[in-house]
XYZ file of C-alpha atoms in Angstrom:
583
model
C 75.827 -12.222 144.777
C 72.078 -12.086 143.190
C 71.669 -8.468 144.986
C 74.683 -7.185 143.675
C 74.166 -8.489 140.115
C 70.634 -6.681 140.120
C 72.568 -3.738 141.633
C 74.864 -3.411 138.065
C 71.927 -4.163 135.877
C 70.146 -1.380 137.694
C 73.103 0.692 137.135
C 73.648 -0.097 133.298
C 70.148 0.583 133.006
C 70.439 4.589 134.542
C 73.233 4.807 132.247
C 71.409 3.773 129.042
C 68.401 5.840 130.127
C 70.723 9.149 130.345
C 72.536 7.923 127.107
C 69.463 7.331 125.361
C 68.622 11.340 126.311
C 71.455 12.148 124.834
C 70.970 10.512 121.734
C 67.464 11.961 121.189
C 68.756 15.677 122.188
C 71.795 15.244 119.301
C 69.200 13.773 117.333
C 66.664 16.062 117.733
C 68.761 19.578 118.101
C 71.980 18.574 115.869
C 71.235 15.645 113.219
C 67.766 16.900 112.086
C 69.596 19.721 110.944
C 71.788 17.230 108.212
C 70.972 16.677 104.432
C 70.325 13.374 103.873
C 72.798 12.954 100.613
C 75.369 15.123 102.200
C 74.933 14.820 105.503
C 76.318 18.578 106.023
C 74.665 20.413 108.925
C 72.463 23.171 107.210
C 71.947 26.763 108.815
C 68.768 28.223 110.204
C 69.310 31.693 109.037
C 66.644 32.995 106.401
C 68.226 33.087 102.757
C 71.200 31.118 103.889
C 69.115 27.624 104.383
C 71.183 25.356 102.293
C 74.885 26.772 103.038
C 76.968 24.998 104.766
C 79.921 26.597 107.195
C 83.164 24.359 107.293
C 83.702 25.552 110.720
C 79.899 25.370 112.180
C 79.987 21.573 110.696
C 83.327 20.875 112.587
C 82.236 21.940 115.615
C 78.501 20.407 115.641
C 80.132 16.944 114.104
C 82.403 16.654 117.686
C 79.040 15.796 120.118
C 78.511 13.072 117.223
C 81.949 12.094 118.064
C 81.538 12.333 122.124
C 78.272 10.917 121.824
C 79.820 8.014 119.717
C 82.928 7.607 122.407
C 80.196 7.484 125.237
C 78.446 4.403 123.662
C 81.592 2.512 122.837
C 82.257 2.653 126.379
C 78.889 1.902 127.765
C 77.457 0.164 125.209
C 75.867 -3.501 127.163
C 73.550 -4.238 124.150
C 73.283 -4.578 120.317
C 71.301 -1.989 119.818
C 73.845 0.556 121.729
C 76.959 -1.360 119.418
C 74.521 0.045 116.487
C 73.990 3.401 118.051
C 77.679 3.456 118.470
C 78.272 2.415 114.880
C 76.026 5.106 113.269
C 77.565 8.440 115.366
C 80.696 7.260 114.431
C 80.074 6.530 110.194
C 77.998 9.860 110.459
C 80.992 11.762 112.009
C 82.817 9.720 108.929
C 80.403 11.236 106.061
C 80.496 14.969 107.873
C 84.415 15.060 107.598
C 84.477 13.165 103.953
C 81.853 15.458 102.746
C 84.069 18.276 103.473
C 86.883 17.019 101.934
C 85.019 16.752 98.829
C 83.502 19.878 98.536
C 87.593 21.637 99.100
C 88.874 18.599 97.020
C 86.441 20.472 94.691
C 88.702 23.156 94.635
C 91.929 21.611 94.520
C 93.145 24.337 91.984
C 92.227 27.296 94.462
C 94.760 25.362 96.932
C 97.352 25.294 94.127
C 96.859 29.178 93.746
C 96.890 29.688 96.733
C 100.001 28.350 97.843
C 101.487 30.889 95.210
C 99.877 33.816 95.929
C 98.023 33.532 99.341
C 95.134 35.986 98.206
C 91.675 35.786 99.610
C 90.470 35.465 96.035
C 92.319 32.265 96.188
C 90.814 30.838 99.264
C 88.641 28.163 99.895
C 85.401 28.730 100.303
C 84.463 29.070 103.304
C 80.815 27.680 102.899
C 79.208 25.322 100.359
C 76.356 23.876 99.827
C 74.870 21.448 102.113
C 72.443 19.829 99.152
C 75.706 18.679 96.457
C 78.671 19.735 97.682
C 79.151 22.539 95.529
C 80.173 26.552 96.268
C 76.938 28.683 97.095
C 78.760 32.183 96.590
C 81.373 34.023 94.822
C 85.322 34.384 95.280
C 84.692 38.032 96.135
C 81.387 38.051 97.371
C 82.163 36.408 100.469
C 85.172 36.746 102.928
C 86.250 33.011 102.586
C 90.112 33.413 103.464
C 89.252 32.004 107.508
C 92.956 30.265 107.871
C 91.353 28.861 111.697
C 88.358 26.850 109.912
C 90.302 24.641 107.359
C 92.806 24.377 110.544
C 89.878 23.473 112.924
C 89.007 21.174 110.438
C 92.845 19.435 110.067
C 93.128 19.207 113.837
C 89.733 17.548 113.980
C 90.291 15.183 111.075
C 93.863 14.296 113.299
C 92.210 13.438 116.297
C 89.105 11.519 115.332
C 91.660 9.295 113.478
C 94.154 8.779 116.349
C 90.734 8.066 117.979
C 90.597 4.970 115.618
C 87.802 6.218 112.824
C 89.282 5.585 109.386
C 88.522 9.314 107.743
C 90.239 9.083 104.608
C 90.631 6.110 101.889
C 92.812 6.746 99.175
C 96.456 8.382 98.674
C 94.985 10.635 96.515
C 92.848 11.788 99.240
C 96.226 12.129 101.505
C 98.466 14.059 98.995
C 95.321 16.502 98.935
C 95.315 16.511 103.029
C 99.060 17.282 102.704
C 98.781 20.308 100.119
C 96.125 21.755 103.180
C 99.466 21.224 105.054
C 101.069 23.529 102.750
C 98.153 25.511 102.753
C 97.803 26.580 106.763
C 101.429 26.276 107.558
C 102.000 30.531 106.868
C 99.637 31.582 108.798
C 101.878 33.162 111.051
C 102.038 35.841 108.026
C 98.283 35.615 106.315
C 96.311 38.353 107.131
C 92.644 36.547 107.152
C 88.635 37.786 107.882
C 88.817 35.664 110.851
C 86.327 33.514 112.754
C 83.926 36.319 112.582
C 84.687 36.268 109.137
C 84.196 39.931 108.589
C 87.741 41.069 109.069
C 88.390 44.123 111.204
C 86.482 45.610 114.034
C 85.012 48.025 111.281
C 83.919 45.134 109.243
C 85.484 47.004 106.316
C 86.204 43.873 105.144
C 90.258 44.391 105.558
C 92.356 41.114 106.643
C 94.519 41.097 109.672
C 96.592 39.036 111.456
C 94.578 36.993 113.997
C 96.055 34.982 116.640
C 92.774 32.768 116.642
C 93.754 31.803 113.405
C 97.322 31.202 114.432
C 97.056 29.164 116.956
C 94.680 26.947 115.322
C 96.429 26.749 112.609
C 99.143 25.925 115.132
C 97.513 23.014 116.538
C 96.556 21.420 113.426
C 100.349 21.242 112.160
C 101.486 19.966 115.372
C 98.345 17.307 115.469
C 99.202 16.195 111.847
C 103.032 16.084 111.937
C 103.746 12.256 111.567
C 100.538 11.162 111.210
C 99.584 8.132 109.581
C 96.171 8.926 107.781
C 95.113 5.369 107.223
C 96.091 4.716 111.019
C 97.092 1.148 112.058
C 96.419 -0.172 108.239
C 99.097 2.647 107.097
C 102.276 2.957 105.383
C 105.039 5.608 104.666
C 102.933 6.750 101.749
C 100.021 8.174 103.966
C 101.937 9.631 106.528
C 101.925 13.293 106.903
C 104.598 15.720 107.193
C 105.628 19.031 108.595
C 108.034 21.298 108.211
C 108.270 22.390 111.872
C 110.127 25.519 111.544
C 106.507 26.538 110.478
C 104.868 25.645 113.702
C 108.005 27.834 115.903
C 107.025 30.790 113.652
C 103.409 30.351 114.578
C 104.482 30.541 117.962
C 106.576 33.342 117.776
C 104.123 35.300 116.172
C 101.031 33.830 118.624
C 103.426 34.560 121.472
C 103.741 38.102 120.491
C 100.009 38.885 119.859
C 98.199 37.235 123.225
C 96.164 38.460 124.761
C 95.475 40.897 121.688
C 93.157 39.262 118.923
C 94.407 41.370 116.032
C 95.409 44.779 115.528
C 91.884 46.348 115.779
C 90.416 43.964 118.733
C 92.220 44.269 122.003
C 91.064 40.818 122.902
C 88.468 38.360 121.464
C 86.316 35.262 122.960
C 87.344 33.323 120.414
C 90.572 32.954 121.685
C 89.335 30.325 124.604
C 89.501 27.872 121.215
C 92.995 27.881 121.324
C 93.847 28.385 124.983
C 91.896 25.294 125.435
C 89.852 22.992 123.838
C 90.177 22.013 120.973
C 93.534 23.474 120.110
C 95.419 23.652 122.863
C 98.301 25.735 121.135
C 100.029 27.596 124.355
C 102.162 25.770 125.860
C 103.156 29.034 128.519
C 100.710 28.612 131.532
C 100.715 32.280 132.723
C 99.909 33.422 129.379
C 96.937 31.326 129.114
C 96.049 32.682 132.670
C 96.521 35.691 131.521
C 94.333 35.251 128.101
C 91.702 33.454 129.615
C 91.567 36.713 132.600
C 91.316 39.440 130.282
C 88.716 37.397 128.111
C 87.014 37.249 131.723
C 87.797 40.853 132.830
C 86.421 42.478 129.689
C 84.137 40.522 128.106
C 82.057 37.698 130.435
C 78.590 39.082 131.054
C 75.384 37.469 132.343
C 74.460 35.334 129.686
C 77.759 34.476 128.365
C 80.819 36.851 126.609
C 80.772 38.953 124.156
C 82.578 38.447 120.862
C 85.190 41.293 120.964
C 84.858 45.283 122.492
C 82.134 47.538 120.283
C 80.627 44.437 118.645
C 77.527 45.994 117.231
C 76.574 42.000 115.235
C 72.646 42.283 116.257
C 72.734 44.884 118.739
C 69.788 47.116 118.635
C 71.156 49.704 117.225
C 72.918 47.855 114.010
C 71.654 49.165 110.632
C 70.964 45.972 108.972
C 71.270 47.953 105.518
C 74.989 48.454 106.513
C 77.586 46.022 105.813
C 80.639 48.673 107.143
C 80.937 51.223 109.648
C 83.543 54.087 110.556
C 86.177 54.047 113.664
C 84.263 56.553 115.419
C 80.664 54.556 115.193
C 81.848 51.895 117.295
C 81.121 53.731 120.275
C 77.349 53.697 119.747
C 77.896 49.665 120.205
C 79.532 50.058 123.594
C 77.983 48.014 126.803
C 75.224 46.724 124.691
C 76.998 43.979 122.594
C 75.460 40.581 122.354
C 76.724 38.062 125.106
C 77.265 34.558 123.740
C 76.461 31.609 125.642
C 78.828 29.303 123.480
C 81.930 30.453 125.645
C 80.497 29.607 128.892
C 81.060 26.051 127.152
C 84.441 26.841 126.360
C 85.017 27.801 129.626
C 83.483 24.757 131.098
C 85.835 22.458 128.986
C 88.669 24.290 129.588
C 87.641 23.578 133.753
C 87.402 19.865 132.905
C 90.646 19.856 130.855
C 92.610 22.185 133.594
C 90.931 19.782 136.298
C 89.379 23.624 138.122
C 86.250 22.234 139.199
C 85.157 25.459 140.720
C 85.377 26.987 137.473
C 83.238 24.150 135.815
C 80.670 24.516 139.076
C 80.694 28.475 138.283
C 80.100 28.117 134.749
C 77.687 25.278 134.890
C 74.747 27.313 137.184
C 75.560 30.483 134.864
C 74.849 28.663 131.628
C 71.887 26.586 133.259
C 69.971 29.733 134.219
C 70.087 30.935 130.066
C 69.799 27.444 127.755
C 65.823 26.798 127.060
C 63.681 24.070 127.803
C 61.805 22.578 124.776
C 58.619 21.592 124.940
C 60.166 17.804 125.027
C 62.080 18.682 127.500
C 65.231 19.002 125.765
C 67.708 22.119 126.722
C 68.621 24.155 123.897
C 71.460 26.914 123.589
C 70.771 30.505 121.687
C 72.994 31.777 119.461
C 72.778 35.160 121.594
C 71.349 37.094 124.157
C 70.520 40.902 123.219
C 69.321 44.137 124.977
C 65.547 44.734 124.426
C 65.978 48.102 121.674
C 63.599 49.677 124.767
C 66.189 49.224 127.611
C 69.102 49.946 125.715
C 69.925 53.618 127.454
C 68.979 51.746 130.646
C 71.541 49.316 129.544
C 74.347 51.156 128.704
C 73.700 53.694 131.806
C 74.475 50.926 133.885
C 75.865 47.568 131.942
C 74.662 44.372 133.164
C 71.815 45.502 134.725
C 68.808 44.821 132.145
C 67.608 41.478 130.951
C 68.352 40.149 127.784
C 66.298 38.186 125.220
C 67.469 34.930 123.196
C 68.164 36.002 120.146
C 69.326 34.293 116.307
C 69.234 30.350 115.958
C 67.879 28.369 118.583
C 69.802 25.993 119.097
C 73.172 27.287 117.761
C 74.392 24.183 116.523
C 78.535 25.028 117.331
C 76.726 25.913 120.927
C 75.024 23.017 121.239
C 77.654 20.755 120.408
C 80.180 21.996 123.139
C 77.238 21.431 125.225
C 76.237 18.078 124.867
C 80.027 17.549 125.522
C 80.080 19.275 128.609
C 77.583 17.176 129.852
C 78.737 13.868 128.442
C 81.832 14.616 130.626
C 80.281 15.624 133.415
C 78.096 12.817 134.049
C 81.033 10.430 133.382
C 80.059 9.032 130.141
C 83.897 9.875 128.658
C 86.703 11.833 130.477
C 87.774 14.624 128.511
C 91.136 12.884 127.669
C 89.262 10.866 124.886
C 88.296 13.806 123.362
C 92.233 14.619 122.646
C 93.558 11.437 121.958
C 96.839 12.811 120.438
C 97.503 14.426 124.118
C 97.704 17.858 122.827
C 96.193 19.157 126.421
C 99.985 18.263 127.752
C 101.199 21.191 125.552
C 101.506 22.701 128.925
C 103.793 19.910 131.255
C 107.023 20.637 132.264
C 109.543 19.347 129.832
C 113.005 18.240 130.793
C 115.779 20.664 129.004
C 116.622 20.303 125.393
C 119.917 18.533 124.781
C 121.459 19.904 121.442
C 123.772 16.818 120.340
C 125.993 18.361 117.582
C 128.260 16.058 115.201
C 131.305 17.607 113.758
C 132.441 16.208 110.455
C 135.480 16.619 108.077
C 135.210 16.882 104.173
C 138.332 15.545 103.804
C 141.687 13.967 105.097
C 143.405 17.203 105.146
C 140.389 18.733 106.903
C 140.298 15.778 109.424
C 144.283 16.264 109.978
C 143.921 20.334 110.714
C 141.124 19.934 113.305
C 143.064 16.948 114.570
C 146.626 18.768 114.888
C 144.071 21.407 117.288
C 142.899 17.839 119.473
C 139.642 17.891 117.529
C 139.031 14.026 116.489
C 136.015 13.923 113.980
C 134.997 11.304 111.366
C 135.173 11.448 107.293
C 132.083 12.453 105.867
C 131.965 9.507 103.949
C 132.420 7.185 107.009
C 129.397 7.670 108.816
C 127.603 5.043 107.284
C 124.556 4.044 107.666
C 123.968 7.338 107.780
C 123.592 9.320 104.726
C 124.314 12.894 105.300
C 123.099 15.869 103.028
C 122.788 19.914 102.353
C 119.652 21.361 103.850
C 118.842 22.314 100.182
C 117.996 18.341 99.264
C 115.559 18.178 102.413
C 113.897 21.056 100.445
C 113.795 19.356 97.384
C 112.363 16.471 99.325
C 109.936 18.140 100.902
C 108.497 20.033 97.333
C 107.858 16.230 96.139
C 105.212 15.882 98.940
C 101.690 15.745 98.123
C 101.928 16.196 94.274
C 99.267 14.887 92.206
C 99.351 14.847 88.298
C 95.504 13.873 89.117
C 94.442 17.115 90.960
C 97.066 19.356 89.260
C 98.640 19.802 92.514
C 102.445 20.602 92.636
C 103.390 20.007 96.585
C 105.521 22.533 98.708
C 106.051 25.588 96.890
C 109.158 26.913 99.297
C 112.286 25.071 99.250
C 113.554 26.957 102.447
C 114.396 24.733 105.545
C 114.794 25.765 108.995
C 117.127 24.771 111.390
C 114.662 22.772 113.625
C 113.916 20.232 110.685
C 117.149 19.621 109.260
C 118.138 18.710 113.437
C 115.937 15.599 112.644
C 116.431 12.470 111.301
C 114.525 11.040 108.062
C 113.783 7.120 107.320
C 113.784 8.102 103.115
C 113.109 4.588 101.421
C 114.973 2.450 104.395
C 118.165 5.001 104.261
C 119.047 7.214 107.156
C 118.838 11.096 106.195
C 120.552 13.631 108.033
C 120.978 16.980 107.010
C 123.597 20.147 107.714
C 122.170 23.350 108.100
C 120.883 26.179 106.010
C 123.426 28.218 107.347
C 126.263 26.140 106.426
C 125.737 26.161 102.684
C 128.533 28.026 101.561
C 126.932 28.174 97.904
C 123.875 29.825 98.627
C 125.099 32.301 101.583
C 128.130 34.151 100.765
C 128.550 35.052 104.277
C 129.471 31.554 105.332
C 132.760 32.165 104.411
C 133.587 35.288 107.204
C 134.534 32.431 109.721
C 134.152 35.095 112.741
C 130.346 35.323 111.246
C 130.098 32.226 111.050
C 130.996 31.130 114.343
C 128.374 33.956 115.473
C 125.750 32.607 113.628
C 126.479 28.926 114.857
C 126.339 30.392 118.623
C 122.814 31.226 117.703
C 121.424 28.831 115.782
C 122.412 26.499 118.408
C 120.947 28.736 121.031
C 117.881 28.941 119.285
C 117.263 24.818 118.405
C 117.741 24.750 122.235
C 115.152 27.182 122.794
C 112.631 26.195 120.413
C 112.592 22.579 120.280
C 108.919 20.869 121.012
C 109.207 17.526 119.016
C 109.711 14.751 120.857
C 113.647 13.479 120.926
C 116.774 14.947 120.963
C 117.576 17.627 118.315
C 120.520 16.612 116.349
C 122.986 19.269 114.149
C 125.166 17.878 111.606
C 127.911 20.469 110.705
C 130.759 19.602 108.105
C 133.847 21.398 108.523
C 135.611 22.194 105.018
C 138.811 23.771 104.201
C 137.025 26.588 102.281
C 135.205 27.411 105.628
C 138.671 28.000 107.332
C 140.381 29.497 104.237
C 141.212 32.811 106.121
């Protein structure tokens, strides 16, 4: 009994030891890096030393996070309880501190929901020192739809993890009007995650199914979420129209493996094959995503960004913000290879449970992260061709060796690392890193069962559809239930988030699709069900052809059936009228 109780203090101690690493590399490669007032994570780059990226601060906030999960399940002493404590109220100022600095600019979000035009944006940077913006509307290419998404999904699953993020309801109506914010992406051309735009960096928006698909995976993460979590109420839960998150899909669906129009494929897409989005829920087209990523971009030292990426190459004219079509090619087989997505694809191996591909990836990104002179691994930003090997280079690709090049460590980088290794040496399983579950996306669902209620207006309607062996209910029998035009669900969805405070006015679109009026609403302690779009006789004209009409039901139906991914049973109310059967 005595041996084997000096056998688990023994093994708590190796544990702390390796935690206690941990701690010191976050500390000394990701928290040195925060301001003390804001605690945003500052950049490295020359000129740009107080900025602030909304994305980079994300992504470096989730070892914090990992790191935090790690000691609340190790943690034997006090001092690890307090370790635990600070990670976790650091992780708390990170995410509140970027809140304020876009609750800065609530009135860009109200603009923006009208007109959707990068002017409008929010920033995409601020400053790390106060919070405020560091550049200009137009002198910067802030519209990046996938950062304020990264930043939703993140802010969902650190608070189904159990941190308490946000404190007031004025505070959740502004998290909502982000809601309203992301949910067209599906149809906002942005710059991107590179956040220069096209391939020419000509500074034109496209359509990028990075940004999709995390935008994507924040709605989905934030649908029916209770922002004050277990202390909640009706008033800070969010909502979703979901009809957004299907035309996400669609659109995502039709992109992959394609990045945009003018990159045939792009690295950045493992973020939402994978962790953290996890927006696919089709497993060969994440196979086949994550094999052309593979096929045309892994290299040595990790992938490049996107085909003809000419961001620090040798050859790049840093007096040149654009370049033409036909310049590209100079670029070609010398592009920069990234180690941060031989992280991605190590956490997409633990997530998947493909522990040859985490074994594979592992020794390739061990052989490029540096060793510190304390000992502590660091990941570059990049890995470049030498400008005196580049003919060799590009003669035969591959074949030269490259040198570490921008920040050392790059923070995002180094964050996906320390959680690769935090998993790997057992400290969490990568399940706590996605408390809301949204690495199931991909599990065989039983089919969809549309349940469809028939009702009748009237007694003479209820008698015609009777004499034909139909039996329905009155309308006006079906209490509790109180049933409604889709048109009032619109209504009721425009009152969301609106703040006479912030001069914010809620949804701006009172359209509803079919997949959220086939959903039930608890409104006040009543029972809200709605009939669909398509049945409104006073806003379609067409409703009354009854041979059209009976079309469009076919494929409405067809289509709830299709495209349902909420949990439950879809429901579709439809009431019969005698001006529907007039003819």
């Amino acid at each position: 009994m005595l041996e084997l109780f000096i056998r688990n203090m023994h093994s708590r101690t190796n544990i702390g030891v390796r935690l206690d690493y941990y701690m010191r590399l976050v500390q000394k490669t990701i928290l040195n890096h925060t301001d003390p007032v804001t605690s945003l994570f500052t950049s490295p780059l020359p000129g740009f030393t107080d900025h602030a990226w909304v994305r980079d601060n994300v992504y470096a906030v989730h070892a914090v996070w990992g790191l935090a999960l790690a000691y609340k399940k190790n943690a034997d002493f006090d001092e690890d309880r307090a370790k635990c404590h600070e990670l976790e109220q650091t992780c708390v100022k990170v995410m509140r501190s970027l809140l304020q600095c876009f609750m800065r600019q609530s009135h860009k979000v109200e603009a923006f929901k009208k007109t959707q035009l990068p002017k409008d944006a929010l920033h995409a940077k601020y400053s790390a020192r106060n919070w405020n913006t560091v550049v200009g509307d137009n002198e910067w290419g802030h519209l990046q739809i996938d950062a304020i998404s990264l930043y939703l999904l993140s802010l969902a699953q650190m608070t189904a993890s159990g941190m308490q993020i946000i404190f007031t309801l004025d505070e959740v109506a502004f998290v909502q009007n982000l809601v309203f914010y992301i949910e067209h992406a599906y149809r906002i051309p942005d710059y991107g995650i590179w956040e220069r735009g096209d391939k020419t960096n000509h500074g034109v928006t496209e359509l990028n199914a990075s940004s999709i698909g995390m935008a994507k995976a924040a709605l989905q993460a934030l649908n029916d979420l209770d922002l004050f979590g277990a202390y909640g109420s009706p008033n800070s839960v969010i909502h979703v129209m979901i009809d957004e998150i299907q035309q996400c899909q669609a659109v995502l669906k039709s992109l992959l493996p394609r990045e945009s129009y003018s990159k045939e494929t792009d690295a950045a897409l493992l973020s939402i094959i994978s962790y953290p989005a996890f927006a696919l829920e089709d497993c060969t087209q994440i196979s086949t995503t994550r094999a052309t990523i593979m096929n045309k971009l892994q290299g040595r030292y990790g992938c490049r960004r996107f085909l003809r990426d000419g961001y620090k190459t040798p050859r790049e004219d840093p007096n040149r913000l654009y370049y033409e079509p036909h310049e590209l090619q100079q670029f070609e087989n010398i592009e920069c290879e990234w180690p941060l997505f031989f992280c991605y694809f190590i956490l997409d191996g633990f997530f998947s449970n493909n522990k040859s591909q985490v074994q594979y990836y592992r020794e390739r990104l061990e052989e490029i992260v540096i060793t510190s002179e304390n000992g502590l691994k660091l990941v570059p930003e990049l890995y470049a061709v030498p400008s005196n090997l580049v003919d060799e280079e590009i003669a035969c690709p591959h074949s030269q060796t490259r040198v570490a090049a921008g920040s050392i460590p790059f923070l995002w980088a180094q964050s996906l690392y320390v959680l690769t290794c935090l998993i790997e040496e057992g400290f969490i399983q990568a399940a706590e890193l996605d408390p809301l579950n949204r690495r199931l996306s991909t599990e065989k669902r039983p089919d969809t069962v549309v349940q469809v209620v028939v009702l009748a207006e009237d007694e003479e309607m209820k008698e015609k559809l009777a004499a034909q062996g139909i039996e329905v209910e009155l309308l006006k029998n079906v209490e509790p239930f109180i049933v409604q035009p889709a048109h009032v669900l619109g209504r009721l969805f425009s009152q969301l988030g609106r703040s006479t405070k912030m001069k914010l006015s809620g949804r701006m679109s009172t359209d509803v699709g079919l997949l959220s009026t086939s959903k039930m609403y608890n409104v006040q302690d009543r029972i809200l069900v709605f009939t669909p779009q398509f049945l409104d006789w006073q806003r379609f004209y067409l409703t009354h052809d009854v041979n059209i009409l009976i079309d469009t039901m076919k494929a409405e139906l067809f289509y709830v059936k299709t495209s349902w991914n909420v949990p439950g049973r879809p429901l579709v109310v439809m009431v019969f009228s005698n001006v529907m059967i007039s003819s």
